[in-house]
Amino acid sequence: MKTRTRVLTGTALVVALGAGAFGAVSASATTGTPAHTVAAKDDKDFTTSTHLTVDAATRAARAALEAAQKEDQKVTVAVVDRNGNTIVTLRGDGAGPQSYESAQRKAYTAVSWNAPTSVLAGRLAQAPNLKDIPGTLFLAGGTPVQAGGAPVAGVGVAGAPSGDLDEKFAKAGVDALGK
């Protein structure tokens, strides 16, 4: 039995080492040209999109947060990209726990429809099912960022006692991008 156990253990060790070496060689074999490349005759198969840099998104968030602080409001500010992915979120001192998610959802909603969330909230009377779309929040406080009329980001603010104030601060964030 001892010899059999040694043989099985030795065989397992050799198989494991061999698999590891094969994996290392396989992984390094992909350093050249990718296996699938596209040779397009022209650019009509591709699009170019505009995105905010992290610095620009941070500048917008800081401007919105500072506008709220000047009015003694405790808010959270979120900036999302065109696809609704969060670029930056700043939670102001004393902002409520609900404000973090609300700010992100307002920013997402604003960029998704390329309209301030206060305007979109008014549309719920005609289309009440809009509120059922995951990730959205139809309360004032979200403002889209546009480049050439197209939405490229959204700024959302939550935590002030009214959506009008949240939206005022979000607009201050968007305005900071033009400076």
C-alpha angles and dihedrals in degrees: 000000000000092000092047091050091049092050093049092046092048092048092050090050093051091048091050093048091046092051091049093051091047090051092050092050091046092050093051092047091074097064093098129065114335115257093239119043130165120227103196120190091210140357098263090100092059137061132203121215134194120235134182116246119237088250092054092046090049091048090052092047093048092049091051092047092048091050089054093046091053087061094043093249122149107216145151121231125203129186119196131186127239091279093051095254114144113250097177138351124192118192110200121223109279096010113151121256092245092057096074097064093034092056092051093048092048091051090048092049093049094051093042093058098025091232139100111270091236088065092045092050087061090056092062090083090064096035110024092171091070088085089062094067107110117252096016130119119189099202125113114268106079125098129181123232111222135198115188090349092302123112113251101163144353132228117207129187127187136172106059116116091254137034089231090064092044090053092046089056093045089053089052087057093051091046090055089064093066092058 
